[in-house]
Coordinates of C-alpha atoms in Angstrom, one line a residue:
M147 CA -46.4 64.0 20.6
V148 CA -47.6 60.8 21.5
I149 CA -46.4 59.1 18.5
A150 CA -42.6 60.6 19.3
M151 CA -42.7 59.5 22.5
S152 CA -43.9 56.2 21.2
N153 CA -40.8 55.7 18.6
N154 CA -38.4 56.9 20.9
K155 CA -39.6 54.0 23.6
N156 CA -39.5 51.3 20.6
Q157 CA -36.4 52.5 19.7
A158 CA -34.9 52.2 23.3
Q159 CA -36.4 48.8 23.3
N160 CA -34.3 48.0 19.9
R161 CA -31.2 49.2 21.3
K162 CA -31.6 47.3 24.8
R163 CA -32.2 44.1 22.6
S164 CA -29.5 44.5 20.1
L165 CA -27.0 45.0 23.2
L166 CA -28.3 42.1 24.9
R167 CA -27.5 39.9 21.7
L168 CA -24.0 41.3 21.3
L169 CA -23.3 40.7 24.5
G170 CA -25.2 37.1 24.3
G171 CA -22.6 36.3 21.4
L172 CA -19.6 37.6 23.3
A173 CA -20.1 35.2 26.2
I174 CA -21.3 32.2 23.8
I175 CA -17.5 33.3 22.3
L176 CA -15.9 33.6 25.5
I177 CA -17.3 30.0 26.9
L178 CA -16.5 28.3 23.6
N179 CA -12.9 29.9 23.9
L180 CA -12.5 29.0 27.5
A181 CA -13.9 25.3 26.9
G182 CA -11.1 25.0 24.4
T183 CA -8.4 25.8 26.4
L184 CA -9.5 23.1 29.2
G185 CA -9.9 20.4 27.0
F186 CA -8.9 19.2 23.7
F187 CA -11.8 17.9 21.4
R188 CA -12.1 17.6 17.8
L189 CA -15.4 16.8 15.8
D190 CA -15.2 15.1 12.5
L191 CA -18.6 15.3 10.7
T192 CA -17.9 13.3 7.6
Q193 CA -19.9 10.2 7.3
E194 CA -16.1 8.1 6.2
K195 CA -14.2 10.3 9.4
R196 CA -12.0 11.5 6.9
Y197 CA -10.4 13.6 9.4
T198 CA -10.3 11.4 12.4
L199 CA -6.9 10.1 12.8
S200 CA -6.3 6.6 14.2
E201 CA -5.0 6.0 17.9
N202 CA -1.2 4.6 16.9
T203 CA -0.9 7.8 14.6
R204 CA -1.8 10.3 17.5
E205 CA 0.8 8.5 19.9
L206 CA 3.3 8.4 17.3
L207 CA 2.6 12.6 16.9
R208 CA 2.6 13.0 20.4
S209 CA 5.9 11.3 21.0
L210 CA 8.0 13.2 18.6
D211 CA 11.2 15.1 20.4
D212 CA 12.1 17.0 17.1
I213 CA 10.5 18.7 14.2
V214 CA 9.3 16.8 11.3
Y215 CA 9.6 18.7 8.2
F216 CA 7.7 18.2 4.9
K217 CA 8.4 19.3 1.6
I218 CA 5.5 18.8 -0.6
Y219 CA 5.8 19.1 -4.3
L220 CA 2.5 19.7 -5.4
E221 CA 2.2 23.6 -5.9
G222 CA 1.8 26.0 -9.0
E223 CA -0.8 25.4 -11.7
L224 CA -2.7 21.8 -11.1
P225 CA -5.5 20.3 -12.8
A226 CA -8.7 19.3 -10.5
S227 CA -7.8 16.2 -9.6
Y228 CA -4.7 16.8 -8.2
K229 CA -5.5 20.2 -6.6
K230 CA -7.8 17.8 -4.4
L231 CA -4.7 16.0 -3.6
Q232 CA -3.0 18.7 -2.3
N233 CA -6.0 20.3 -0.4
S234 CA -6.3 16.7 1.5
V235 CA -2.4 16.6 2.2
H236 CA -2.6 20.2 3.4
E237 CA -5.5 19.4 5.9
M238 CA -4.3 16.0 6.8
L239 CA -0.6 17.8 8.0
D240 CA -3.2 20.5 9.8
E241 CA -4.6 17.6 11.8
F242 CA -1.0 16.0 12.9
R243 CA -0.2 19.8 14.0
A244 CA -3.4 19.3 16.2
Y245 CA -1.6 16.6 18.3
N246 CA 2.0 18.2 18.1
K247 CA 2.2 21.8 16.8
S248 CA 5.6 22.8 17.7
N249 CA 7.2 19.3 16.1
I250 CA 5.1 19.1 12.7
E251 CA 6.2 21.6 10.1
Y252 CA 5.2 21.8 6.4
E253 CA 5.8 23.9 3.3
F254 CA 4.2 23.4 -0.6
I255 CA 6.8 24.0 -3.4
D256 CA 6.2 24.6 -7.1
P257 CA 9.3 22.4 -8.5
S258 CA 9.2 24.7 -11.4
E259 CA 9.2 28.1 -10.2
G260 CA 11.9 30.2 -10.8
R261 CA 14.0 27.5 -12.9
D262 CA 14.9 27.8 -16.9
K263 CA 14.8 24.4 -18.8
R264 CA 17.9 23.1 -17.9
T265 CA 18.5 23.7 -14.0
L266 CA 14.5 22.4 -14.1
N267 CA 15.9 19.1 -15.5
D268 CA 18.3 18.9 -13.5
F269 CA 16.4 19.7 -10.1
Y270 CA 13.8 16.8 -11.7
N271 CA 16.7 14.3 -12.1
E272 CA 18.0 15.5 -8.3
L273 CA 14.3 14.3 -7.1
V274 CA 13.9 11.2 -8.7
E275 CA 17.4 10.3 -7.5
K276 CA 16.0 10.9 -3.5
G277 CA 13.1 8.3 -4.6
L278 CA 10.6 10.7 -5.8
Q279 CA 8.1 9.4 -8.8
P280 CA 7.0 11.6 -10.8
A281 CA 3.6 11.4 -12.6
V282 CA 2.5 12.5 -16.3
D283 CA -0.8 14.7 -16.8
R284 CA -2.4 14.4 -19.7
Q285 CA -5.3 16.8 -20.6
Q286 CA -7.2 16.2 -23.9
S287 CA -9.8 18.0 -25.8
S288 CA -11.5 17.7 -29.0
T289 CA -9.1 20.4 -30.4
S290 CA -6.1 19.7 -28.7
S291 CA -3.9 18.0 -25.9
E292 CA -1.5 18.8 -23.3
Q293 CA 1.1 16.9 -21.5
R294 CA 3.0 17.9 -18.0
V295 CA 4.8 16.8 -15.3
I296 CA 3.3 17.0 -12.0
W297 CA 5.0 15.8 -8.7
P298 CA 2.4 14.1 -6.4
C299 CA 5.2 13.3 -3.3
A300 CA 7.2 14.9 -0.7
L301 CA 10.6 14.9 0.9
V302 CA 10.5 14.4 4.9
T303 CA 13.2 15.1 7.2
Y304 CA 13.9 14.8 10.8
K305 CA 17.3 15.6 12.1
T306 CA 19.9 14.4 9.4
R307 CA 17.4 12.0 8.1
E308 CA 15.4 12.4 4.8
T309 CA 12.8 9.9 3.0
P310 CA 10.5 10.5 0.3
V311 CA 6.8 10.0 0.0
N312 CA 5.1 9.0 -3.0
F313 CA 1.2 9.8 -3.0
I314 CA 0.1 8.0 -5.9
Q315 CA 1.2 4.4 -7.0
T316 CA 2.1 4.5 -10.4
G317 CA 2.1 1.0 -12.5
Q318 CA -0.8 -0.9 -14.7
K319 CA -3.5 1.7 -13.5
T320 CA -4.5 4.4 -15.8
D321 CA -7.6 5.9 -14.3
K322 CA -6.7 9.0 -12.9
E323 CA -9.5 9.2 -10.7
V324 CA -9.1 5.8 -9.3
L325 CA -5.4 6.7 -8.4
I326 CA -6.2 9.6 -6.7
N327 CA -8.8 8.0 -4.8
E328 CA -6.2 5.5 -3.6
S329 CA -4.1 7.9 -3.0
L330 CA -6.7 9.7 -0.4
E331 CA -7.4 6.5 0.9
S332 CA -3.9 5.9 2.0
L333 CA -3.0 9.1 3.1
E334 CA -2.4 8.9 6.5
F335 CA -0.7 5.6 6.4
N336 CA 2.0 7.3 3.5
L337 CA 2.6 10.6 5.6
I338 CA 2.8 8.6 9.1
D339 CA 4.6 5.8 7.9
A340 CA 7.6 8.1 6.8
I341 CA 7.6 9.5 10.1
R342 CA 8.1 5.9 11.5
R343 CA 10.9 5.1 9.3
L344 CA 12.5 8.5 10.2
T345 CA 11.9 8.1 14.1
I346 CA 12.9 4.5 14.5
R347 CA 15.0 4.2 17.6
E348 CA 16.1 0.6 17.2
K349 CA 15.4 -1.6 14.6
P350 CA 13.6 -5.0 15.4
A351 CA 16.4 -7.5 13.6
I352 CA 14.9 -10.0 10.4
A353 CA 16.8 -12.5 8.5
F354 CA 16.9 -14.3 5.6
I355 CA 17.2 -17.8 6.0
D356 CA 20.1 -19.4 3.7
G357 CA 21.7 -23.0 3.2
H358 CA 18.5 -24.4 1.1
G359 CA 18.9 -22.7 -2.0
E360 CA 17.1 -19.9 -1.0
A361 CA 17.3 -16.7 -3.3
D362 CA 20.5 -15.1 -2.6
A363 CA 21.7 -11.5 -2.0
M364 CA 21.8 -10.4 -5.2
Q365 CA 18.4 -11.6 -6.3
T366 CA 17.1 -10.2 -2.5
E367 CA 19.2 -6.6 -3.1
D368 CA 16.2 -4.4 -3.7
I369 CA 13.8 -5.5 -1.0
T370 CA 16.8 -5.7 1.5
R371 CA 17.7 -2.0 0.7
S372 CA 13.8 -1.3 1.4
L373 CA 13.6 -3.3 4.3
T374 CA 16.8 -1.5 5.9
D375 CA 14.3 1.7 6.3
Y376 CA 12.5 -0.5 9.1
Y377 CA 14.6 -3.3 10.2
T378 CA 18.0 -4.4 11.2
I379 CA 18.6 -7.0 8.0
K380 CA 20.9 -10.7 8.5
R381 CA 21.7 -13.3 6.4
I382 CA 21.7 -16.4 8.7
K383 CA 22.6 -20.4 8.0
I384 CA 20.8 -22.4 10.6
N385 CA 23.2 -25.4 10.6
Q386 CA 21.3 -26.8 13.4
K387 CA 22.3 -24.2 16.1
L388 CA 20.1 -23.9 18.7
D389 CA 20.5 -20.3 19.1
A390 CA 20.9 -19.4 15.5
L391 CA 17.4 -17.5 15.6
N392 CA 17.9 -15.7 18.6
D393 CA 17.0 -12.4 19.1
L394 CA 15.2 -12.2 15.7
K395 CA 11.6 -10.7 15.8
A396 CA 10.7 -12.6 12.0
I397 CA 12.6 -14.7 9.3
I398 CA 11.6 -15.0 5.5
I399 CA 11.9 -18.2 4.0
A400 CA 12.6 -17.2 0.3
G401 CA 12.7 -19.8 -2.6
P402 CA 14.3 -22.7 -1.0
D403 CA 14.8 -25.5 -3.4
S404 CA 16.4 -28.0 -1.7
A405 CA 15.2 -30.0 1.8
Y406 CA 15.3 -29.0 5.1
N407 CA 16.7 -31.2 7.5
E408 CA 14.8 -32.4 10.9
K409 CA 17.0 -30.3 13.2
D410 CA 16.9 -27.3 11.4
K411 CA 12.8 -27.9 11.4
F412 CA 13.0 -27.9 14.9
I413 CA 14.3 -24.8 15.4
I414 CA 12.4 -22.8 13.3
D415 CA 9.2 -24.5 14.9
Q416 CA 10.4 -23.2 18.4
F417 CA 11.2 -19.8 17.3
I418 CA 7.5 -19.6 16.1
M419 CA 6.5 -21.6 19.6
K420 CA 8.3 -18.4 21.3
G421 CA 6.4 -15.9 19.3
G422 CA 8.5 -15.5 16.2
R423 CA 7.2 -14.5 12.9
V424 CA 7.6 -16.4 9.4
L425 CA 7.3 -15.1 5.8
W426 CA 7.0 -18.1 3.9
L427 CA 7.6 -18.0 0.0
I428 CA 7.6 -21.8 -1.0
D429 CA 7.5 -23.2 -4.7
G430 CA 5.3 -26.1 -4.8
T431 CA 6.6 -27.0 -8.1
A432 CA 10.2 -26.9 -9.1
T433 CA 10.2 -24.9 -12.4
N434 CA 12.1 -22.1 -13.8
M435 CA 12.0 -20.2 -17.3
D436 CA 16.0 -21.1 -18.4
S437 CA 15.3 -24.0 -19.1
L438 CA 12.5 -22.6 -21.5
Q439 CA 15.3 -20.6 -23.4
S440 CA 17.1 -23.3 -25.2
R441 CA 13.9 -25.6 -26.0
A442 CA 10.1 -25.0 -26.2
E443 CA 9.0 -27.6 -23.7
T444 CA 10.2 -28.4 -20.1
V445 CA 8.7 -30.7 -17.1
A446 CA 7.2 -29.0 -13.7
I447 CA 7.9 -31.5 -11.2
A448 CA 6.7 -31.5 -7.0
N449 CA 9.5 -29.2 -5.2
E450 CA 10.4 -31.5 -2.4
L451 CA 11.4 -29.6 0.9
N452 CA 10.2 -31.5 3.7
L453 CA 8.6 -28.5 5.0
E454 CA 5.0 -29.6 4.4
D455 CA 4.1 -31.4 7.6
M456 CA 5.2 -27.9 9.7
L457 CA 3.1 -25.9 7.1
F458 CA 0.0 -28.5 7.4
K459 CA 0.1 -28.2 11.1
Y460 CA 0.2 -24.5 11.0
G461 CA -3.0 -24.4 8.7
V462 CA -2.0 -24.9 5.2
R463 CA -1.0 -26.7 2.4
I464 CA 0.9 -26.0 -0.7
N465 CA -0.2 -28.1 -3.2
N466 CA 2.3 -29.6 -5.7
N467 CA 0.2 -28.0 -8.8
L468 CA 0.6 -25.3 -11.4
V469 CA -2.1 -22.6 -11.5
L470 CA -2.4 -21.1 -14.7
D471 CA -4.7 -17.7 -15.1
M472 CA -6.1 -15.7 -17.9
N473 CA -5.2 -12.6 -16.5
S474 CA -1.7 -12.8 -16.6
C475 CA 1.9 -11.0 -17.4
P476 CA 3.3 -10.3 -20.8
I477 CA 6.7 -11.6 -21.6
P478 CA 9.1 -11.0 -24.8
V479 CA 8.9 -14.0 -27.5
K480 CA 11.3 -13.8 -30.2
T481 CA 9.5 -14.0 -33.0
G482 CA 12.2 -13.7 -35.8
Q483 CA 15.4 -12.0 -36.8
V484 CA 16.0 -8.8 -39.1
G485 CA 20.0 -8.9 -39.8
D486 CA 21.3 -9.1 -36.7
Q487 CA 18.5 -7.9 -34.3
P488 CA 16.3 -10.4 -33.0
Q489 CA 12.3 -9.4 -33.5
F490 CA 10.5 -9.7 -30.4
E491 CA 6.7 -9.9 -29.6
Y492 CA 5.3 -9.7 -26.3
Y493 CA 2.1 -13.0 -25.4
N494 CA 0.5 -13.0 -21.7
W495 CA 2.0 -16.2 -20.3
Y496 CA -0.4 -18.1 -18.1
Y497 CA 2.0 -19.2 -15.8
F498 CA 2.8 -15.7 -14.7
P499 CA -0.5 -14.6 -13.1
S500 CA -0.7 -11.3 -12.3
I501 CA -2.9 -10.8 -9.4
S502 CA -4.5 -7.6 -7.0
N503 CA -7.2 -7.2 -4.2
P504 CA -7.9 -3.8 -4.1
D505 CA -10.3 -4.1 -1.7
G506 CA -9.0 -6.8 0.5
H507 CA -6.7 -7.0 3.9
P508 CA -4.6 -3.8 4.5
I509 CA -1.4 -5.9 3.5
V510 CA -2.8 -6.2 -0.4
K511 CA -5.2 -2.9 -0.5
N512 CA -4.8 -0.9 -3.4
L513 CA -1.3 -2.2 -4.5
N514 CA -0.4 -2.6 -8.0
A515 CA -0.9 -6.1 -9.6
I516 CA 1.4 -8.7 -7.8
R517 CA 3.7 -10.3 -10.3
F518 CA 3.6 -14.3 -9.8
E519 CA 6.0 -16.7 -11.7
F520 CA 5.0 -20.7 -11.9
V521 CA 2.6 -20.0 -8.7
S522 CA 0.9 -23.3 -7.0
G523 CA -2.6 -23.7 -5.0
I524 CA -3.0 -23.2 -1.4
D525 CA -5.5 -24.8 0.9
T526 CA -6.5 -23.8 4.4
V527 CA -6.5 -26.9 6.7
G528 CA -6.2 -28.1 10.2
N529 CA -7.0 -26.1 13.2
S530 CA -10.0 -23.9 13.6
S531 CA -8.6 -21.6 16.0
I532 CA -5.9 -20.7 14.1
K533 CA -7.4 -16.9 12.1
K534 CA -6.8 -18.1 8.2
T535 CA -7.4 -14.8 6.0
V536 CA -6.6 -14.9 2.4
L537 CA -4.8 -12.5 1.4
L538 CA -4.6 -12.9 -2.6
S539 CA -6.4 -15.3 -5.1
T540 CA -6.5 -15.8 -8.6
S541 CA -9.3 -14.5 -11.1
S542 CA -12.6 -16.4 -12.0
S543 CA -10.6 -17.8 -14.9
S544 CA -8.2 -19.8 -14.0
R545 CA -6.6 -23.4 -14.2
I546 CA -4.9 -26.2 -12.0
L547 CA -2.1 -27.9 -13.7
N548 CA -1.1 -31.2 -11.3
T549 CA 2.1 -32.1 -11.6
P550 CA 4.2 -34.0 -13.2
A551 CA 3.3 -31.6 -16.0
I552 CA 4.5 -30.4 -19.4
I553 CA 4.9 -26.5 -19.7
S554 CA 4.9 -25.5 -23.5
L555 CA 5.6 -22.4 -25.2
N556 CA 2.9 -23.0 -27.7
V557 CA 0.4 -22.0 -25.1
L558 CA 1.4 -18.5 -25.9
T559 CA 0.2 -18.7 -29.6
E560 CA -3.3 -20.6 -29.1
Q561 CA -6.2 -19.2 -28.1
P562 CA -7.5 -21.5 -25.0
S563 CA -11.4 -21.4 -24.6
K564 CA -13.1 -20.0 -21.6
E565 CA -13.9 -23.6 -20.8
Y566 CA -10.3 -24.2 -20.6
F567 CA -10.1 -21.8 -17.4
N568 CA -12.1 -23.9 -15.3
K569 CA -11.3 -22.8 -11.7
S570 CA -11.9 -19.7 -9.8
K571 CA -10.2 -17.8 -7.0
I572 CA -7.6 -20.2 -6.2
P573 CA -5.6 -18.6 -2.8
V574 CA -1.9 -18.0 -3.5
A575 CA -1.2 -16.2 -0.4
V576 CA -2.6 -16.7 3.1
L577 CA -2.2 -14.9 6.4
L578 CA -2.1 -17.2 9.8
E579 CA -2.8 -15.7 13.1
G580 CA -3.1 -17.2 16.4
N581 CA -1.5 -19.9 18.9
F582 CA 0.2 -22.1 16.9
N583 CA 0.7 -26.0 18.1
S584 CA 4.9 -27.5 17.3
V585 CA 4.8 -30.3 14.7
F586 CA 7.2 -32.2 16.9
A587 CA 4.4 -32.7 19.5
N588 CA 4.6 -36.2 20.6
R589 CA 7.5 -36.8 18.0
I590 CA 10.6 -35.8 20.2
P591 CA 12.2 -37.9 23.5
P592 CA 11.5 -36.7 26.9
E593 CA 15.0 -35.9 27.9
I594 CA 14.7 -33.3 25.0
A595 CA 11.4 -32.0 26.0
E596 CA 12.3 -31.9 29.2
D597 CA 15.5 -30.0 28.7
K598 CA 15.7 -26.6 30.3
E599 CA 18.6 -25.3 28.2
I600 CA 16.5 -26.2 25.2
G601 CA 13.3 -24.7 26.3
Y602 CA 10.8 -27.4 24.2
R603 CA 7.2 -25.7 24.0
E604 CA 4.3 -27.5 22.5
L605 CA 2.1 -24.9 22.6
G606 CA 3.2 -21.3 21.2
E607 CA 2.4 -17.8 21.9
K608 CA 0.1 -15.6 19.9
T609 CA 2.0 -14.7 16.6
R610 CA 1.5 -14.3 12.7
M611 CA 3.3 -16.1 9.5
I612 CA 2.3 -15.6 6.0
V613 CA 2.6 -18.1 3.3
V614 CA 2.7 -17.1 -0.1
S615 CA 3.3 -20.2 -2.9
D616 CA 5.8 -18.5 -4.9
G617 CA 9.7 -18.1 -4.2
D618 CA 10.1 -15.7 -7.1
I619 CA 7.7 -13.0 -5.9
I620 CA 10.8 -11.3 -3.8
R621 CA 13.1 -12.1 -6.6
N622 CA 14.4 -8.6 -8.6
Q623 CA 15.4 -8.6 -11.9
F624 CA 19.3 -7.6 -12.7
V625 CA 21.7 -7.3 -15.9
M626 CA 25.2 -7.6 -16.3
R627 CA 26.8 -4.0 -17.5
N628 CA 30.5 -3.1 -17.7
G629 CA 31.6 -6.4 -16.2
Q630 CA 29.0 -5.3 -13.1
Y631 CA 25.4 -6.3 -12.2
L632 CA 22.9 -4.3 -12.1
T633 CA 19.7 -4.9 -10.1
Y634 CA 16.5 -3.5 -11.3
P635 CA 14.2 -2.4 -8.3
L636 CA 11.7 -4.9 -7.2
G637 CA 8.4 -5.6 -9.1
Y638 CA 9.9 -3.7 -12.1
D639 CA 9.8 -5.9 -15.6
R640 CA 13.0 -4.4 -17.5
Y641 CA 11.2 -6.2 -20.7
T642 CA 7.5 -4.1 -20.5
G643 CA 8.4 -1.2 -18.2
I644 CA 5.7 -2.4 -16.2
N645 CA 5.7 -2.1 -11.9
Y646 CA 4.2 -4.6 -10.2
G647 CA 3.2 -4.2 -6.7
N648 CA 5.6 -6.6 -5.1
K649 CA 7.9 -4.4 -3.2
D650 CA 4.9 -2.9 -1.6
F651 CA 3.4 -6.0 -1.1
I652 CA 6.6 -7.7 0.6
L653 CA 7.2 -4.3 2.9
N654 CA 3.3 -4.3 3.9
C655 CA 3.7 -8.2 4.9
M656 CA 6.8 -7.8 6.7
N657 CA 5.6 -4.7 8.4
Y658 CA 2.1 -6.2 9.5
L659 CA 4.2 -9.3 10.9
V660 CA 6.7 -7.4 13.1
D661 CA 4.8 -4.4 13.9
D662 CA 3.0 -4.8 16.9
S663 CA 1.5 -1.6 17.0
N664 CA -0.5 -2.3 14.0
L665 CA 0.2 1.0 11.9
L666 CA -0.5 -0.8 8.5
S667 CA -4.5 -1.2 9.7
I668 CA -4.7 2.7 8.9
R669 CA -4.7 1.3 5.1
S670 CA -8.0 -0.1 6.1
R671 CA -9.8 3.3 5.5
E672 CA -12.5 3.6 3.1
L673 CA -13.3 7.1 1.7
K674 CA -16.4 7.5 -0.5
I675 CA -15.3 9.7 -3.5
R676 CA -18.2 10.7 -5.3
L677 CA -17.3 11.1 -8.9
L678 CA -18.8 13.0 -11.5
D679 CA -20.5 11.0 -14.7
K680 CA -18.1 12.3 -17.2
S681 CA -20.4 11.1 -20.1
L682 CA -23.3 13.2 -18.4
V683 CA -21.3 16.3 -17.7
A684 CA -20.4 16.2 -21.7
S685 CA -23.5 16.3 -22.8
N686 CA -24.9 18.8 -20.1
K687 CA -21.7 21.2 -20.2
L688 CA -23.6 24.5 -21.6
R689 CA -26.4 24.0 -19.2
I690 CA -23.8 23.4 -16.1
Q691 CA -21.8 26.4 -17.0
L692 CA -25.0 28.6 -17.5
T693 CA -26.4 27.6 -13.9
N694 CA -22.8 28.0 -12.6
V695 CA -22.5 31.4 -13.5
L696 CA -25.6 32.9 -13.9
G697 CA -27.2 31.2 -11.1
P698 CA -25.6 32.7 -8.1
V699 CA -26.5 35.9 -10.2
F700 CA -30.3 35.5 -10.3
S701 CA -30.3 34.7 -6.9
I702 CA -28.9 37.6 -5.6
I703 CA -31.0 39.5 -7.3
A704 CA -34.1 37.4 -5.7
F705 CA -32.8 37.6 -2.5
G706 CA -32.6 41.4 -2.7
F707 CA -36.1 41.6 -4.3
L708 CA -37.5 39.5 -1.4
L709 CA -35.4 42.0 1.5
M710 CA -36.8 44.9 -0.3
F711 CA -40.6 43.4 -0.1
F712 CA -40.1 42.3 3.6
R713 CA -38.9 46.0 4.3
K714 CA -41.6 47.5 2.9
L715 CA -44.1 45.7 4.4
K716 CA -42.6 46.1 7.7
T717 CA -43.0 50.0 7.2
R718 CA -46.4 50.2 6.7
K719 CA -47.1 48.0 9.4
G720 CA -45.2 50.4 11.8

């Protein structure tokens, strides 16, 4: 009787404790929900804060006044690496929705679902025409190989406008894991940049400067087309007009071959003093490949543009030399004739460096290698108050050739020794930021300096400029077909089929110069991807498989035995 009453008492106490725990748990849930409704917060526990959006991204998302719709073509049977990219895109868009749920919508689409071979090819062509770039995934095993087309890209629409997003930059890089990692690092930027392109209400005006032998409209057709997503593009001849550059946010000086007069220089200088931004693409030498078409040698001479004093005052000097680099671009060389068909072989042309800086400034981070042609070295000089950042430099196996210099095709078939490339890390692209001093300080008469209509300034507003010692970097290739010129995308080499990063580099330069919201800084994000050691995985494949299959089973069995043991132990004590 006593034992029964004791058991009933214990059961009542247990029920009371269980009820209190249940009520306590419900109270905690209610408090958390109430806190969530009163204040918005998100907690990111990852080491590199991969789920924390930048403030610029959050501001742009909050400002959306209509639906932005994402169609992501990463769906269906995907390799593990692309599945990781798919999950990351999904998570990033969910983060976007956290800041504007009503105006961010998305769907994942399998492009091959429900289509036969003919309609599938038509659909693929339609996607390519809209600017999407497919990737070819090759799976190789000891007994077979498989190849399939994957679309790591999206189409983004806003109102009546549409723009493509390619998550992976195809080009010279072949390591899939590296490409996926870089795409993850650039994911926030690529998605928010698409929104930015679609929602720009008033495009800033930028202009190509003409009148001094600069790259013409056909040579810059492709980059002009890409820049129109962000800016209103003009082509302007200064012609000594004081108001020629009014209302412009930035100008591009692309490969001039004749000297600037002092009045045009003054107008550019005062444009900079008033906060204007400049992308200088200036050749240090007068050299081109055309003269090598008919003979095996040509001479490189200094390119006299009368801009040297300006650039020196702003903080750089473009040297009148040529930089050779062992890490260079291949070019086709005619080696013979079979019937009426010329035979070509490809040789690395040391005068065309292939340069990248994957861990550098956001302007150049994770870009494909950039193709330079007859580039010169840059020295940083002058005012220490100007912030100078080297964006791109040559490899550790470089050489400087001072002008005048003979350029010979014979170097193609020679094998220079390592001692021949005796220079290292020669700057070829430099970012300058700060308050620049006018190159005309103490050089102009008082009546001009004090003229209110001219509004001369000796010390400028804070601004930016980028100096690149190659004017060809912005020129796209083109051919004549059926009486019409066909232009290739900037950075695409029609001879080798290689996609260089020239277009993205120029776009990033202009976006950094012009965009005061500094969205490009998002590209500085680094994600530490812990990659598996492939050789170690291959040598321990069976052990890993057994551990993954049998490990969970044995763990559950062991847990069951422990649970039974503790229950019996508790029963005995009771």
